[in-house]
Short mmCIF file of C-alpha atoms in Angstrom, two decimals:
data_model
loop_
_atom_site.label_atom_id
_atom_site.label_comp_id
_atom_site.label_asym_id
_atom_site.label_seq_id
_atom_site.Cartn_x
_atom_site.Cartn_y
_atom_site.Cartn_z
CA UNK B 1120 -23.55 -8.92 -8.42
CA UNK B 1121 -20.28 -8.95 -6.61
CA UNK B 1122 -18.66 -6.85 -9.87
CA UNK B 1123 -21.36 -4.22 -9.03
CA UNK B 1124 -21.30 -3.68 -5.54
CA UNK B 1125 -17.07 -3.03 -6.03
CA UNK B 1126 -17.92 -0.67 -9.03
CA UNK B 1127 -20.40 0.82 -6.52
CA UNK B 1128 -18.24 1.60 -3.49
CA UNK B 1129 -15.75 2.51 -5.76
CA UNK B 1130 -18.13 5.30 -7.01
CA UNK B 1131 -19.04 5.89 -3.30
CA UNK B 1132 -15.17 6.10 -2.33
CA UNK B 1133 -14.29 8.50 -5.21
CA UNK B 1134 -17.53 11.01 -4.67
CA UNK B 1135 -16.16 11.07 -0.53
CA UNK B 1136 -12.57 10.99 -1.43
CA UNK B 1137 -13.16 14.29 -3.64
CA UNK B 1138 -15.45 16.20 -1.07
CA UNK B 1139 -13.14 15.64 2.07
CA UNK B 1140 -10.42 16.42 -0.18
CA UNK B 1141 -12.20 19.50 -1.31
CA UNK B 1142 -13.06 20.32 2.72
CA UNK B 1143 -9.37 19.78 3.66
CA UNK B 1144 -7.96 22.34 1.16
CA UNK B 1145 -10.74 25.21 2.07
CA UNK B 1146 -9.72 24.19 5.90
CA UNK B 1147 -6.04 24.94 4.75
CA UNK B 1148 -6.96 28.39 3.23
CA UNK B 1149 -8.47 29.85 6.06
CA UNK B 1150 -5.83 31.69 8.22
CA UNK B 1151 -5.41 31.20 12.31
CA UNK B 1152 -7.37 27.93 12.45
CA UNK B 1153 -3.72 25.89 12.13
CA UNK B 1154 -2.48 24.90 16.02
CA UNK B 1155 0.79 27.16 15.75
CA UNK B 1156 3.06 24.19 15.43
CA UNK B 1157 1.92 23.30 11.83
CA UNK B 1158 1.86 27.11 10.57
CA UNK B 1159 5.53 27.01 9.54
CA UNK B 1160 6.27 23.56 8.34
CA UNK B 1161 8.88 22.54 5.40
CA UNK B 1162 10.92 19.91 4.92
CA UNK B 1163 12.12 17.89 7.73
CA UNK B 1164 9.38 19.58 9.87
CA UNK B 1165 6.29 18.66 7.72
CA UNK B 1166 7.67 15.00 7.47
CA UNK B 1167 8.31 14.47 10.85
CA UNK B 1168 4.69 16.16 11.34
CA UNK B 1169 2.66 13.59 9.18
CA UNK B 1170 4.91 10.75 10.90
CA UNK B 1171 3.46 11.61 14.31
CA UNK B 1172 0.06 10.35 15.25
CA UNK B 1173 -0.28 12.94 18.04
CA UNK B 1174 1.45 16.01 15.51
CA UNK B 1175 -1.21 19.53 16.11
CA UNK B 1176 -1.82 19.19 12.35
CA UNK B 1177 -5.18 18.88 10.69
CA UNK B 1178 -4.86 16.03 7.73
CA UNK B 1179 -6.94 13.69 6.28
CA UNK B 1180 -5.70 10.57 5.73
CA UNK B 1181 -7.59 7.97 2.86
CA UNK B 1182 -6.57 4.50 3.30
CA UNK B 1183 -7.49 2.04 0.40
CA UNK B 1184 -7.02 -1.44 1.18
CA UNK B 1185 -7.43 -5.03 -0.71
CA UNK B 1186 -7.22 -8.30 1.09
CA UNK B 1187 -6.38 -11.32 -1.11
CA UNK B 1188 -6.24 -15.39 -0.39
CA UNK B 1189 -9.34 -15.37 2.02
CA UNK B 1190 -11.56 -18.56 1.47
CA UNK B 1191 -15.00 -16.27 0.59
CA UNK B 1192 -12.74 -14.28 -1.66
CA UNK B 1193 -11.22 -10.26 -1.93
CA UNK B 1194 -12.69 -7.44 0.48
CA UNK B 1195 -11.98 -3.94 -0.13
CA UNK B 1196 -11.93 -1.77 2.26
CA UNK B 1197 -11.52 2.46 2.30
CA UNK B 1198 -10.53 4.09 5.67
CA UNK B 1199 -11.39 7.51 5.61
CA UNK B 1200 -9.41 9.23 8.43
CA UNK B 1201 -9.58 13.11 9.37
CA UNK B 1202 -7.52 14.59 11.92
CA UNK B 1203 -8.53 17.03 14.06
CA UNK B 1204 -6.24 19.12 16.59
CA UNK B 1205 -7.21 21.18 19.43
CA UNK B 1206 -4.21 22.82 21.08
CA UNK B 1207 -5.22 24.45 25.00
CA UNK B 1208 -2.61 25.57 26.82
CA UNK B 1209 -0.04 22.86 26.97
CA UNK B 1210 -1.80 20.04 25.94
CA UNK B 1211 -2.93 19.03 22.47
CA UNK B 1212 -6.49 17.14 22.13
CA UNK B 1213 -6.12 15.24 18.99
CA UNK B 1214 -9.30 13.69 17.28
CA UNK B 1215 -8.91 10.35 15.26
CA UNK B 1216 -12.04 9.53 13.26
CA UNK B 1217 -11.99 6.66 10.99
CA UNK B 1218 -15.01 6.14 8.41
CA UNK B 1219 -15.15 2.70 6.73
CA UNK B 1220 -16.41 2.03 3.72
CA UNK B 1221 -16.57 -1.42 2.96
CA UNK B 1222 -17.15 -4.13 0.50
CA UNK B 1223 -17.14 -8.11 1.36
CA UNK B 1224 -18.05 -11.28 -0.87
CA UNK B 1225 -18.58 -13.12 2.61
CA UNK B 1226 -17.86 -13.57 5.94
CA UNK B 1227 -14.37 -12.56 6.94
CA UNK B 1228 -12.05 -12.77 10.00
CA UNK B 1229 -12.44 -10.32 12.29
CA UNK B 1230 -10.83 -7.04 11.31
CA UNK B 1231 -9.96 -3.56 13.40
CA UNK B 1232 -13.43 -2.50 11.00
CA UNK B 1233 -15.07 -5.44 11.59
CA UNK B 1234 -14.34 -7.45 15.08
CA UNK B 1235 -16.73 -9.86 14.79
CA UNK B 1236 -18.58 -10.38 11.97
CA UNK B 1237 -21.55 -12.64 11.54
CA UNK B 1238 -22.27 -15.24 8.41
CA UNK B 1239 -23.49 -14.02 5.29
CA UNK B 1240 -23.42 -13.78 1.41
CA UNK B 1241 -21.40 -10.18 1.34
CA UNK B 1242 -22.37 -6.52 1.78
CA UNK B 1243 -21.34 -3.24 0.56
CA UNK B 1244 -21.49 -0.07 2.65
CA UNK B 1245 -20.89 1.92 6.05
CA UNK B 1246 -18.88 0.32 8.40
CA UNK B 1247 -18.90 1.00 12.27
CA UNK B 1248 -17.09 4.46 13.14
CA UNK B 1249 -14.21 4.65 15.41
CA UNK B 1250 -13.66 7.86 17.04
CA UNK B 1251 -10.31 8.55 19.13
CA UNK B 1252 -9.39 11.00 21.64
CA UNK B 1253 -5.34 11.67 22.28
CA UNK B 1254 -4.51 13.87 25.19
CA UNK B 1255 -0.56 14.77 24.39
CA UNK B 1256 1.71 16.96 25.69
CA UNK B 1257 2.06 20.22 23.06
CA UNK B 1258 6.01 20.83 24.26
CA UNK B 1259 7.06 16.97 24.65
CA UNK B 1260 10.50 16.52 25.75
CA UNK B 1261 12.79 13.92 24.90
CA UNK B 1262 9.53 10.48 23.31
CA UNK B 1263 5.94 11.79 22.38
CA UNK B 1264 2.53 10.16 23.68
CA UNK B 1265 -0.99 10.32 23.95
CA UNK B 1266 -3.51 8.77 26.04
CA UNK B 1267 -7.20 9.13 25.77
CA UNK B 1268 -10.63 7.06 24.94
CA UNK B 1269 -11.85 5.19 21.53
CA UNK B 1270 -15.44 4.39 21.12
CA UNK B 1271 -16.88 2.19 18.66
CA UNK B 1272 -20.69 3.56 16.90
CA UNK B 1273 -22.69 0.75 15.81
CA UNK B 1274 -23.13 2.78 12.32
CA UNK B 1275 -22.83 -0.11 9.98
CA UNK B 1276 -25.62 0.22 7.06
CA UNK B 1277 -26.22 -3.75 7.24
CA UNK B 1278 -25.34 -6.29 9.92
CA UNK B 1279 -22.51 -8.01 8.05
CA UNK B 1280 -20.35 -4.64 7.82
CA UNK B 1281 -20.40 -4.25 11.51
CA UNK B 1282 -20.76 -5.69 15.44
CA UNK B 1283 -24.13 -3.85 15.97
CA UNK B 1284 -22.53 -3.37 19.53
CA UNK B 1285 -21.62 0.02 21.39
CA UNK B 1286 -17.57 -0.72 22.23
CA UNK B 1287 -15.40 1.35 24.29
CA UNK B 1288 -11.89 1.28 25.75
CA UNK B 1289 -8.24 2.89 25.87
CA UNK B 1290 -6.01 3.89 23.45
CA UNK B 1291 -2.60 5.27 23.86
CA UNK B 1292 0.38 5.57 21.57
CA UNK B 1293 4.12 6.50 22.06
CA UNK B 1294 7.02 8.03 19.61
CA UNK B 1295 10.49 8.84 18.82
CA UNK B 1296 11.63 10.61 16.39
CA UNK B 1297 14.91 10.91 15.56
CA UNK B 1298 17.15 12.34 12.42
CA UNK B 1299 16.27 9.06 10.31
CA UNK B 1300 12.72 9.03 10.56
CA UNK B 1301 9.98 7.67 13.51
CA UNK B 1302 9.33 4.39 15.14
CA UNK B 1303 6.79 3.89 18.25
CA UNK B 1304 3.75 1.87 18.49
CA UNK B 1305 -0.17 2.38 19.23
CA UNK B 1306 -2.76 0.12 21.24
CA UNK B 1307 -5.90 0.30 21.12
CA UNK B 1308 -8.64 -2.26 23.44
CA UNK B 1309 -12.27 -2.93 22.95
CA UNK B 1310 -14.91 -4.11 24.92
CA UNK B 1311 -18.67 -4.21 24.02
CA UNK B 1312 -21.22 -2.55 26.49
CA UNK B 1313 -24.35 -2.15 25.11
CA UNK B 1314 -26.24 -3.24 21.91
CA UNK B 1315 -27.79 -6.34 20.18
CA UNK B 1316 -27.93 -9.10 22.30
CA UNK B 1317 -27.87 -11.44 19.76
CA UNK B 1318 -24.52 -10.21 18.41
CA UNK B 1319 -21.11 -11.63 19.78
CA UNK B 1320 -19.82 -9.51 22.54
CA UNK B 1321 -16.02 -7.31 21.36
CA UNK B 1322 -13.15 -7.70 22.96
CA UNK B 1323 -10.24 -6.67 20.80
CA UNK B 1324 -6.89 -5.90 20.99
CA UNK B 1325 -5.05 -3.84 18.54
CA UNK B 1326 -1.45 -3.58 18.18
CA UNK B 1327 -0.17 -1.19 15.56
CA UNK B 1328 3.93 -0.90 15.48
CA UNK B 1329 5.16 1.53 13.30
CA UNK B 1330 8.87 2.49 11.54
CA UNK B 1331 9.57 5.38 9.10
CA UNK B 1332 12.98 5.42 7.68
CA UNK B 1333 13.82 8.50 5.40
CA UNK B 1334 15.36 9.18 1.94
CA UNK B 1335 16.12 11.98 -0.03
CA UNK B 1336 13.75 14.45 -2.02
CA UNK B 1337 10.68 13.61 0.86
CA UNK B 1338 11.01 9.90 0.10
CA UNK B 1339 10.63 6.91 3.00
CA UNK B 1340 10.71 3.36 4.15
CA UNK B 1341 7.72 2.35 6.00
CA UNK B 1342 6.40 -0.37 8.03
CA UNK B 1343 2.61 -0.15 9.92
CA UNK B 1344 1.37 -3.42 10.83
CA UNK B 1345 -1.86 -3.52 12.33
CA UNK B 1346 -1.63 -6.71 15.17
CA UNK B 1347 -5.07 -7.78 16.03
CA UNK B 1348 -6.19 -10.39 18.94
CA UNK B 1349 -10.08 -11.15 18.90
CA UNK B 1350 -10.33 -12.53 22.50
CA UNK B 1351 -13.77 -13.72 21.60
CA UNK B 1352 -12.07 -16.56 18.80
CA UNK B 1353 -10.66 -19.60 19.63
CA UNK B 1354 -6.91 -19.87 20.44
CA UNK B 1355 -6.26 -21.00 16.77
CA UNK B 1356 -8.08 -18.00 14.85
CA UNK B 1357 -7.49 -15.35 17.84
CA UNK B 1358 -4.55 -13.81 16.33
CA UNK B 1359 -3.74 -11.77 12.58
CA UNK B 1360 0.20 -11.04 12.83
CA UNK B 1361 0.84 -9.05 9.70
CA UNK B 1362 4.70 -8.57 8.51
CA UNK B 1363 5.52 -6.27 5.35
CA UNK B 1364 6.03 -2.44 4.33
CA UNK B 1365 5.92 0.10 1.80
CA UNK B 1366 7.43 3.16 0.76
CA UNK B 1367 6.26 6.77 0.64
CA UNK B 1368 6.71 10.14 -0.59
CA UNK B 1369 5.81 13.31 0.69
CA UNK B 1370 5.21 15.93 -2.17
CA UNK B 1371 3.01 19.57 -2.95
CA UNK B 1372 0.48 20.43 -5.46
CA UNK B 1373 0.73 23.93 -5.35
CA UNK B 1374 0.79 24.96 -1.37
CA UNK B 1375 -1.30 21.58 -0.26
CA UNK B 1376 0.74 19.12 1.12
CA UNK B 1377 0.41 15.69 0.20
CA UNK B 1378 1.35 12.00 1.64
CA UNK B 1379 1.36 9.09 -0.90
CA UNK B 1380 2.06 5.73 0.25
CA UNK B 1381 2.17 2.10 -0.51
CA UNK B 1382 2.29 -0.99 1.32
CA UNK B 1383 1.80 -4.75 1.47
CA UNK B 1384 1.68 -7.29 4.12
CA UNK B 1385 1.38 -11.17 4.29
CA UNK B 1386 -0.56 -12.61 7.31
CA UNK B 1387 2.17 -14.95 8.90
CA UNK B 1388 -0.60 -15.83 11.78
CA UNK B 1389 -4.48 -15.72 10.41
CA UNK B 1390 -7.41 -17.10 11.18
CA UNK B 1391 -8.89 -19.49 9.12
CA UNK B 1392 -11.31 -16.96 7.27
CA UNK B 1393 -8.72 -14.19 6.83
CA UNK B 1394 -6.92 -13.12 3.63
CA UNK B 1395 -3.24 -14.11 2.78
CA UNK B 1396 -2.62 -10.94 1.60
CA UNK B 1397 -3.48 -6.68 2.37
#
């Protein structure tokens, strides 16, 4: 049973993958609907760009990720990320959606998907939705940041994917980018306001650090580790302190830019439930 609900969301996760992919490069195609700062990009530019949460470019970022060690066995979990830019006047509105598609064997420790999830024998499908607004300045001078709201939709497709709570709180992230590469950091808080009353109330902290370091030929270091507190957990399984990193390369097919990355982190703090291993 497990087998088939990974070779399902697999399925799932290729059939999205290929129609966002497919929206994305008719988006690209159409003329004057690029925020002037990404109609020129190359090189440098375009790297620096993708390495900037706040960057006035549309992209659509697919995140596949495995957890391994956890007691109840391997998750899986795909992210699926569009960015969408409004520039007016001297502000840029950036909007951060992240879809989650998600299969579990079990119950696992709360996760930026997933703050508080409830017992269970697994589940495969829509997670809750996350939507983001950044309000950034379009001209920054000297570090970049962005401030805005993030609510959390209860839009889970069965109870162990999700809260089943409405969540809501700040978000804010802040940049530097010089010649080498990026580093800055992003926090995001959540508190539950509405929803079942039966459900554990949210309140989570995430903490999300990031370092690019570049190399020739569009190639880069890269550290991104997602720091989460679940307020609502005992001290001893409050905390998942990730520490690892990856390496990327930026490259074209034809005139569509594309991002490839890989990373891995071991959990040095965890709660009981939670994986060694992303």
């Amino acid at each position: 049973v497990l087998w088939m609900k990974t070779v399902n969301i697999r399925l799932i996760s290729i059939a999205v993958s290929a129609f966002f992919f497919w929206t994305a490069a008719m988006a690209s195609d159409q003329t004057g609907t690029q925020p002037p700062a990404s109609k020129a990009l190359g090189g440098g530019d375009l790297r620096a760009a993708v390495q900037n949460p706040v960057g006035a470019m549309y992209s659509l970022p697919l995140k596949f990720s495995f957890d391994y060690g956890a007691p109840n066995g391997e998750a899986s979990f795909l992210n699926i990320q569009p960015v969408l830019p409004v520039t007016v006047g001297d502000w840029n509105l950036i909007n951060r959606i992240i879809v989650p598609l998600i299969d579990t064997p079990g119950q696992v420790a709360g996760t930026p998907e997933i703050p508080n999830p409830p017992p269970g024998d697994g589940a495969t499908g829509l997670g809750d939705i996350n939507y983001s607004l950044f309000v950034s300045p379009a001209k920054p001078k000297g570090f970049i940041w962005g401030l805005g709201p993030s609510i959390m939709l209860p839009t889970a497709s069965d109870e162990q994917l999700g809260s089943e709570k409405w969540s809501a709180g700040p978000t804010g992230v802040v940049l530097v980018q010089p010649k080498w590469g990026t580093y800055g950091g992003l926090v995001r808080q959540l508190w539950s306001f509405a929803g079942d009353d039966d459900r554990a109330s949210v309140n989570q902290t995430l903490i999300e650090p990031f370092l690019n370091y570049n190399l020739d030929k569009g190639w880069y270091l890269i550290s991104d580790m997602i720091i989460i507190a679940n307020w609502q957990a005992d001290s001893g399984n409050r905390w998942t302190v990730p520490l690892g990193g990856g390496v990327g390369k930026l490259l074209k097919i034809g005139n569509q830019a594309i991002n490839v990355r890989t990373e891995a982190y071991y959990n040095v703090e965890k709660p009981d439930s939670a994986p060694d291993w992303q």
